mmCIF file of C-alpha atoms in Angstrom:
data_model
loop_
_atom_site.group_PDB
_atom_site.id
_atom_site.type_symbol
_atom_site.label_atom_id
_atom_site.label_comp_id
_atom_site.label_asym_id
_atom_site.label_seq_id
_atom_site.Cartn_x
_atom_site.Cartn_y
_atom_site.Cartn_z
ATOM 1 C CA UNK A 88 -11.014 13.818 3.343
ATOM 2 C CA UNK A 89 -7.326 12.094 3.115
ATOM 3 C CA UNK A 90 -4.396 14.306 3.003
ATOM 4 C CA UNK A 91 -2.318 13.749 -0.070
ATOM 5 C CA UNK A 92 1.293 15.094 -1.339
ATOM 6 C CA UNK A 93 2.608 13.851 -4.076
ATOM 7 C CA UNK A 94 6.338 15.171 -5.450
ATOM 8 C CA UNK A 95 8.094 12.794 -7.351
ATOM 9 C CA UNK A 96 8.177 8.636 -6.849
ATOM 10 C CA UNK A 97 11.406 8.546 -8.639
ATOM 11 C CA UNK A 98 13.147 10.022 -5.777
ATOM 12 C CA UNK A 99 11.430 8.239 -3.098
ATOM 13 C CA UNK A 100 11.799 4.710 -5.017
ATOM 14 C CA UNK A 101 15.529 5.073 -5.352
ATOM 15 C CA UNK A 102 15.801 5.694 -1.635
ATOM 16 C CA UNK A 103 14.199 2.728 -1.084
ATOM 17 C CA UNK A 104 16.496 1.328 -3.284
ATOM 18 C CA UNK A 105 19.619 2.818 -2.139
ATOM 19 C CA UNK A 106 19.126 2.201 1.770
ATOM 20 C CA UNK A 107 17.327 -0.019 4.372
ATOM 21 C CA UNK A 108 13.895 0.810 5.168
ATOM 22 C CA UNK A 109 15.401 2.215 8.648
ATOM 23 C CA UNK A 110 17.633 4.472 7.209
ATOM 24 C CA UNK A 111 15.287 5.804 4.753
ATOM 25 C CA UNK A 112 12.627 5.854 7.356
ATOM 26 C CA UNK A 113 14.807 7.476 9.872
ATOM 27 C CA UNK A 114 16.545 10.495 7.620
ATOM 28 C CA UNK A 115 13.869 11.348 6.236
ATOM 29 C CA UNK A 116 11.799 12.120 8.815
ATOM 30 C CA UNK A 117 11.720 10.549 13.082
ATOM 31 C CA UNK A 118 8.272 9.788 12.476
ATOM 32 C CA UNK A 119 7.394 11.262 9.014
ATOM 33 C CA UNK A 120 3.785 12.784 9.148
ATOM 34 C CA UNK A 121 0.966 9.796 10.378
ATOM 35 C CA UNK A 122 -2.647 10.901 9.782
ATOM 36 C CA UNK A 123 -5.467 7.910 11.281
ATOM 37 C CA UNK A 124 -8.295 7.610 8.536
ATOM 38 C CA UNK A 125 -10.464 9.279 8.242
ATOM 39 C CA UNK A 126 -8.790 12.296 10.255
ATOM 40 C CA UNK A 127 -11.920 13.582 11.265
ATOM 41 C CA UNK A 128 -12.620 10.621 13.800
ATOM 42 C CA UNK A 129 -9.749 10.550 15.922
ATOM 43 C CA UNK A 130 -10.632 14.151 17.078
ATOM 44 C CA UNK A 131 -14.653 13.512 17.979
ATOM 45 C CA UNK A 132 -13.276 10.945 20.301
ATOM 46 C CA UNK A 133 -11.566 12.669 23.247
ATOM 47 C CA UNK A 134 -8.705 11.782 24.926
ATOM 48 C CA UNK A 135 -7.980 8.084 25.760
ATOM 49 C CA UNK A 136 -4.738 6.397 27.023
ATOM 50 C CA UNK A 137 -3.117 4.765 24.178
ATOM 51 C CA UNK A 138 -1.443 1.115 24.616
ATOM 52 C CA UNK A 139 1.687 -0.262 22.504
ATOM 53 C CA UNK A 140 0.914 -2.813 20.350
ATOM 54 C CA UNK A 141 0.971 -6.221 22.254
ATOM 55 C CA UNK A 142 3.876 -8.578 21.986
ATOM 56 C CA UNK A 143 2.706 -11.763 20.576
ATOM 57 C CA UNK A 144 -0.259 -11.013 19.150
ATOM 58 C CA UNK A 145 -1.833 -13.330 16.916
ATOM 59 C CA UNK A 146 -3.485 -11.510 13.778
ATOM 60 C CA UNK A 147 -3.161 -7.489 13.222
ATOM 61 C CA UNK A 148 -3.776 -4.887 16.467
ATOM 62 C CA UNK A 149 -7.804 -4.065 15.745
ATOM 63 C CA UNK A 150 -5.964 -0.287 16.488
ATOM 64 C CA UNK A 151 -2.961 1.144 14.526
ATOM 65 C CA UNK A 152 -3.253 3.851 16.876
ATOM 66 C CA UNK A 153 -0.067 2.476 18.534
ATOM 67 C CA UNK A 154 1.980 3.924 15.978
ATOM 68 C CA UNK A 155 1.451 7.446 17.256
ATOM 69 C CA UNK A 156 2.503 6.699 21.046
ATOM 70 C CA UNK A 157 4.345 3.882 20.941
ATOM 71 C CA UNK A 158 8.305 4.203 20.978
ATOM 72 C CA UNK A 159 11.235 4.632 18.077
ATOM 73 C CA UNK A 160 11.593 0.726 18.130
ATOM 74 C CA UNK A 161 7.979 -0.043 18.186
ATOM 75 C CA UNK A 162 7.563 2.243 15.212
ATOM 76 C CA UNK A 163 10.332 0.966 13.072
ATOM 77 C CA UNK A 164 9.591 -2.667 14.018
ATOM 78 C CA UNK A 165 6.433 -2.136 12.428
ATOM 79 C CA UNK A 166 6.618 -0.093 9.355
ATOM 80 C CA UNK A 167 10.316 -0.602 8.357
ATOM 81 C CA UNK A 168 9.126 -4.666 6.998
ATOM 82 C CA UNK A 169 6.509 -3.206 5.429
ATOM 83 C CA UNK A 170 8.490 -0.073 3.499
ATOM 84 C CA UNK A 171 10.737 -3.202 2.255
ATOM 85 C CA UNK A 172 7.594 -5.174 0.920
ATOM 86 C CA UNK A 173 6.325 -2.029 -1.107
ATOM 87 C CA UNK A 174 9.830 -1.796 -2.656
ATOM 88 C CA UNK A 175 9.702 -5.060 -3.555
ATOM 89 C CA UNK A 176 6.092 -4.440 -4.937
ATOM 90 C CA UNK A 177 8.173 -2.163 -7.545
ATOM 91 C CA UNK A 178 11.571 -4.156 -7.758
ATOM 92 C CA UNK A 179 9.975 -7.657 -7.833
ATOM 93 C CA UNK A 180 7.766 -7.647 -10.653
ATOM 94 C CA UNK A 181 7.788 -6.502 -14.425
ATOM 95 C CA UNK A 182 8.235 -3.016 -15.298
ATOM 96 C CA UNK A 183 11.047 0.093 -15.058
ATOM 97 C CA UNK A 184 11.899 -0.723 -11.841
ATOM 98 C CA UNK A 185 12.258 -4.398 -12.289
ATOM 99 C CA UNK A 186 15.344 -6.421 -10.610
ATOM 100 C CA UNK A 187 15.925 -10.010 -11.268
ATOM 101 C CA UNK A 188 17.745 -10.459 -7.577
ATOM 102 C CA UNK A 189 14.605 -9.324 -6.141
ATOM 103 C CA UNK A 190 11.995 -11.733 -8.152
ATOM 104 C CA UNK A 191 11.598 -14.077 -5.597
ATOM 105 C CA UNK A 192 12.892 -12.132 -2.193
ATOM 106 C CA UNK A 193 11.525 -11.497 0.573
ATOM 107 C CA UNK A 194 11.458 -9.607 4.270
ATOM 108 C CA UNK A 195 13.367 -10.882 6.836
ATOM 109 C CA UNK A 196 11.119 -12.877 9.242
ATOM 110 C CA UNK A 197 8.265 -13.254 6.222
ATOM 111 C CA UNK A 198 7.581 -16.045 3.586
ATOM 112 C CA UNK A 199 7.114 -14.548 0.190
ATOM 113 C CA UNK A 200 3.318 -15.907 -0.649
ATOM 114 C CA UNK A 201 3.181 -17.937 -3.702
ATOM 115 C CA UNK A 202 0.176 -16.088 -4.811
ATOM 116 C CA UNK A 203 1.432 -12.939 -6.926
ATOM 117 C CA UNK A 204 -0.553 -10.691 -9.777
ATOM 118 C CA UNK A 205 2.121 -9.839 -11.893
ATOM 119 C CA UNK A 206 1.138 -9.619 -15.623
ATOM 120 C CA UNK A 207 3.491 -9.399 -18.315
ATOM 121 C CA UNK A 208 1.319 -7.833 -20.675
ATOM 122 C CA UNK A 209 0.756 -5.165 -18.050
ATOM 123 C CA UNK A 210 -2.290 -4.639 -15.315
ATOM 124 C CA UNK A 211 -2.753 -4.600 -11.324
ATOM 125 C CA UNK A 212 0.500 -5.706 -9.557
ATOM 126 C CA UNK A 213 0.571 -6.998 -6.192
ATOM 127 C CA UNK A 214 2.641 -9.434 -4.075
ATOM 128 C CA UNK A 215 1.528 -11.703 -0.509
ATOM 129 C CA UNK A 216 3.691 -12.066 2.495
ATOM 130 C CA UNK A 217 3.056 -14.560 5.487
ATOM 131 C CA UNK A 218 3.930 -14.667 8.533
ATOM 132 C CA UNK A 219 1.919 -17.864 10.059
ATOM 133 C CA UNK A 220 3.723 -18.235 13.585
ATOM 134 C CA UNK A 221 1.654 -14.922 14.248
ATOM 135 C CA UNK A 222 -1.514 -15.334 11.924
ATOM 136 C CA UNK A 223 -0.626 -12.210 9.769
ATOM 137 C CA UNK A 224 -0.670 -11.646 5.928
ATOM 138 C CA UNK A 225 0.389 -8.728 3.906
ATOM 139 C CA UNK A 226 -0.755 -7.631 0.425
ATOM 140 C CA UNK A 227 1.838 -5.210 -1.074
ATOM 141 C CA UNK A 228 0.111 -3.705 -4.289
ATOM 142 C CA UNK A 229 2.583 -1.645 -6.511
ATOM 143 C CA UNK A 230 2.373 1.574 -7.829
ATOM 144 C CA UNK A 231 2.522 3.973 -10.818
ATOM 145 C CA UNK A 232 5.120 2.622 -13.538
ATOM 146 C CA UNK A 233 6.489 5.966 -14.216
ATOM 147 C CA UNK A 234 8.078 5.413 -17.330
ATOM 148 C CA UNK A 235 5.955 5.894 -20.313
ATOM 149 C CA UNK A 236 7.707 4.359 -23.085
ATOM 150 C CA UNK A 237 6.621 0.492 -21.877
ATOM 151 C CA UNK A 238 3.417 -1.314 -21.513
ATOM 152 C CA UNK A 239 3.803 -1.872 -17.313
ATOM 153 C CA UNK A 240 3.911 2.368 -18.065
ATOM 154 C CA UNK A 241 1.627 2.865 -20.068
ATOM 155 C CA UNK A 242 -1.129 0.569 -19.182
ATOM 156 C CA UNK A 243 -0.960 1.983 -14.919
ATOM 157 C CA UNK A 244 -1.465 5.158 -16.717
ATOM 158 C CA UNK A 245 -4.641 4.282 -18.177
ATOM 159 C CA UNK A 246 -5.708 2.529 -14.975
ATOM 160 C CA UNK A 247 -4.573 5.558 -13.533
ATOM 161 C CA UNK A 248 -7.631 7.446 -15.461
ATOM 162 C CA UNK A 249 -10.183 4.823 -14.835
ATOM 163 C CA UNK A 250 -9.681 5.334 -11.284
ATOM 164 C CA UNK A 251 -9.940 9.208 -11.403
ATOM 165 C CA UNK A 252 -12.576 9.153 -13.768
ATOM 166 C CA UNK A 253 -10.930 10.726 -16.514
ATOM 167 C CA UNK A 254 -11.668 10.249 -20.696
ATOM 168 C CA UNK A 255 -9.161 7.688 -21.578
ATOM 169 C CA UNK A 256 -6.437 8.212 -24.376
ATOM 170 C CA UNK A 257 -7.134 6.561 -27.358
ATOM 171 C CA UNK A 258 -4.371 4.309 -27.188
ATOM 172 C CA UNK A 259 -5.655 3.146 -24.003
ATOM 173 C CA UNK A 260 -7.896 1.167 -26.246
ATOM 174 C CA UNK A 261 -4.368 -1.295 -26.529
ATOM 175 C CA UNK A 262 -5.958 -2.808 -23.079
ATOM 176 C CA UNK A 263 -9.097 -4.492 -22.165
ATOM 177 C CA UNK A 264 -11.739 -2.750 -19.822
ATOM 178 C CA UNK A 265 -10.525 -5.664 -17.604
ATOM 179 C CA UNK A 266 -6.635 -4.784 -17.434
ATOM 180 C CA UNK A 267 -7.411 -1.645 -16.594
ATOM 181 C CA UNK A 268 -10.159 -2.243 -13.810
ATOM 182 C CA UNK A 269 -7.620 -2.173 -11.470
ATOM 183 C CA UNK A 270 -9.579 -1.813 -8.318
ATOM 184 C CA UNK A 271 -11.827 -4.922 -9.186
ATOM 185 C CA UNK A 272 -8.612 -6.871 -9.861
ATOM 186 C CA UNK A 273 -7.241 -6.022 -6.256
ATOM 187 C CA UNK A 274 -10.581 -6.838 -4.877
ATOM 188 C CA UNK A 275 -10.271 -10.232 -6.761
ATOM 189 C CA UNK A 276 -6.374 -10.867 -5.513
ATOM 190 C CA UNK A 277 -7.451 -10.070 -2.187
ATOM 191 C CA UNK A 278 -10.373 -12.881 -2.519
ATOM 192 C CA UNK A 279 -7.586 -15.188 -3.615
ATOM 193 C CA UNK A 280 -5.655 -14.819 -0.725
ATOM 194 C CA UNK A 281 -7.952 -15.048 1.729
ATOM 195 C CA UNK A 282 -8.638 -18.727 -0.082
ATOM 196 C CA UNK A 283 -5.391 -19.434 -0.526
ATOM 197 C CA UNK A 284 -4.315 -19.123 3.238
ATOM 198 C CA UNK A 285 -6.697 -19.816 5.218
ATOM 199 C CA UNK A 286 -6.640 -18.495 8.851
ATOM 200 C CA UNK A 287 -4.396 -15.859 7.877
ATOM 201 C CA UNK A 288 -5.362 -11.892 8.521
ATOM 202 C CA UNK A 289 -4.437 -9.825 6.223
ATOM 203 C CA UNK A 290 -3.153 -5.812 6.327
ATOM 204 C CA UNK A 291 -2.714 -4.102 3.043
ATOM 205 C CA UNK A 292 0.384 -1.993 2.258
ATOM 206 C CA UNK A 293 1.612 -0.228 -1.057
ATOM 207 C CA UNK A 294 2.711 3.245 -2.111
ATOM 208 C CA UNK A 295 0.779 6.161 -4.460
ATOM 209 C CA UNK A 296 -1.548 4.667 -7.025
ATOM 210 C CA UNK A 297 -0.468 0.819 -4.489
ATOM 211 C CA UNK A 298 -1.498 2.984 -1.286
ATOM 212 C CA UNK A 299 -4.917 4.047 -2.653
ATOM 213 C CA UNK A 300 -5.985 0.310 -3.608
ATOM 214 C CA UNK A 301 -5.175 -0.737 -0.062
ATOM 215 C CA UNK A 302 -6.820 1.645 1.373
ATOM 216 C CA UNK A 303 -9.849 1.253 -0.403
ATOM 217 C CA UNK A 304 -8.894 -3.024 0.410
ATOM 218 C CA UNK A 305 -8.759 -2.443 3.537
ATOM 219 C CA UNK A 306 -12.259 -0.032 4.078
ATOM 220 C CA UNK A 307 -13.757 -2.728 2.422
ATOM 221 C CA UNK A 308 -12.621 -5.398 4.148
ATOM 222 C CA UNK A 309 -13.142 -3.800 7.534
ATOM 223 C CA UNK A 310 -9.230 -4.748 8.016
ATOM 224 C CA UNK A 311 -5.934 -2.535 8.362
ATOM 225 C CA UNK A 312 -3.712 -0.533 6.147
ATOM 226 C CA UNK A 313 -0.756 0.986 6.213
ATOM 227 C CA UNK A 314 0.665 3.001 2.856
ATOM 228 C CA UNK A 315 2.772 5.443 1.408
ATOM 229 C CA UNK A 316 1.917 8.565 0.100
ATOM 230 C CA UNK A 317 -1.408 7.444 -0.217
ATOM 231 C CA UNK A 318 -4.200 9.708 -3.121
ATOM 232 C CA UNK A 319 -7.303 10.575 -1.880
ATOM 233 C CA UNK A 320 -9.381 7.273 -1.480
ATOM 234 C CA UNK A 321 -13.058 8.957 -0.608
ATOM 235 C CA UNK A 322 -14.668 9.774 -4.010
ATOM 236 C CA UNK A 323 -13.490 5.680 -4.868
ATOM 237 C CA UNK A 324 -15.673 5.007 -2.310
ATOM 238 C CA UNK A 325 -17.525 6.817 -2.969
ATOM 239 C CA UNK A 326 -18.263 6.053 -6.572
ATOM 240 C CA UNK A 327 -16.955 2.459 -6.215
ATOM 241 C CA UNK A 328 -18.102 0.930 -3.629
ATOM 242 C CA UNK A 329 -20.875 0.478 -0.937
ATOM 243 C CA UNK A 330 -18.286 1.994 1.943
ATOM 244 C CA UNK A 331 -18.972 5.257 3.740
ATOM 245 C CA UNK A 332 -15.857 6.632 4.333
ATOM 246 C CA UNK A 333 -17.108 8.731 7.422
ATOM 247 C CA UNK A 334 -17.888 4.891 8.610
ATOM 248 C CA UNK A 335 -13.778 3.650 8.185
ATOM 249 C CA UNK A 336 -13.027 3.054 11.643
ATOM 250 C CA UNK A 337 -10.250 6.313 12.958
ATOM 251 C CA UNK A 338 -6.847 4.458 13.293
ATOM 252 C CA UNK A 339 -7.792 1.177 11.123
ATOM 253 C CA UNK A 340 -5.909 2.771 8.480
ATOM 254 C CA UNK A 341 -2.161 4.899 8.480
ATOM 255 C CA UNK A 342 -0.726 6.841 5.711
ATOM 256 C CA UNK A 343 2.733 7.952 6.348
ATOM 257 C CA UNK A 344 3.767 10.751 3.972
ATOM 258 C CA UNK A 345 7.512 12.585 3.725
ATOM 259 C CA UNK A 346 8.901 15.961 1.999
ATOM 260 C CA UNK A 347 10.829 13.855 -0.416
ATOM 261 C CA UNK A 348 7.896 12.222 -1.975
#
């Protein structure tokens, strides 16, 4: 199964706020802890010599195995654009963590997609990057509001027991089944994108309750991830889907996880 820690996203969302995605990605930890999903591949396939991701490329490395041998700059060049895009997933659309510089920013080097969910009344959030010189797109999906006291909050919370399984609260009943599906919402936004720019290849980022959707996004899609502090995505599925998770190719998916978070 994945490996999951979970301490705190407060503290881990104002680093991201506080300092660039190298710093944070850098003090916190050289290469923080990278696990290939699902773990239990990588080690039934022997050893193999393992190649740094080619300059160039058009579309996403079939491998993210690169990660793990590459060097410090290879690394960084990689994940640090995509550590900014799942702060903006949080900073960029409505909710506690909300900034009105950052509603229509971007990454340096990436087009901010026009294609956004962001629902004021509270649901699935996610943002689109492209990059089209290199055929790449990224869906950032945010995650857990943690403050209670709105409806961005409160409604993730739900959505947070539909996706374990758990009885909802009665004032849950406040949102449609359809708000709170968020997994069939972020299968829908990823449909969207894939019609809305065409010849683009996508790889699905987001942190927490964000990582697990793009996980399961990604299984689905037989495409790449890389996330945050990612839950456990077997039982979805699972219970969710037609995916066997022992069938998710070993190093089509990263989780990077950290002490602080």
């Amino acid at each position: 199964d994945f490996v999951s820690r979970r301490l705190g996203k407060r503290r881990w969302l104002h680093g991201m706020r506080a300092m660039a995605p190298a710093s944070l990605l850098w003090r916190h930890a050289a290469r923080l802890a990278l696990l290939a999903l699902p773990a239990g591949h990588a080690a039934d396939e022997g050893p193999r010599e393992e190649s740094a991701m080619p300059r160039g490329q058009i579309g996403w490395p079939p491998s993210l195995e690169f990660l793990r041998s590459g060097s410090d700059g290879e690394f960084h060049d990689f994940v640090a654009p995509l550590a900014e895009m799942t702060k903006l997933s949080y900073t960029a659309t409505y909710g506690s963590y909300y900034e009105e510089s950052d509603a229509n920013a971007t990454v340096e080097g990436w087009a901010r997609g026009r294609l956004e969910a962001n629902p004021a009344g509270g649901g699935m959030r996610a943002l689109t990057f492209v990059q089209a010189a290199t055929g790449r797109g990224v869906i950032a999906f945010r995650g857990t509001d943690l403050n209670r006291s709105g409806v961005s909050g409160q409604a993730d919370m739900c959505a947070d027991d539909v996706l374990s399984g758990k009885p909802l609260r009665a004032w849950c009943k406040r949102f449609t089944n359809e708000t709170l599906d968020y997994l069939t919402r972020a299968i829908e936004f990823a449909q969207a994108a894939e019609g809305a720019f065409p010849g683009i290849e996508w790889l699905y980022t987001g942190h927490s309750l964000g990582a697990q959707l793009a996980e399961v996004l990604a299984a689905i899609h037989h495409s790449r991830a890389l996330t945050f502090a990612a839950p456990s995505v077997s039982p979805m599925l699972r219970n969710r889907t037609v995916v066997d998770p022992a069938l998710v190719s070993a190093w089509s998916e990263v989780a990077l996880y950290n002490e602080w978070d």
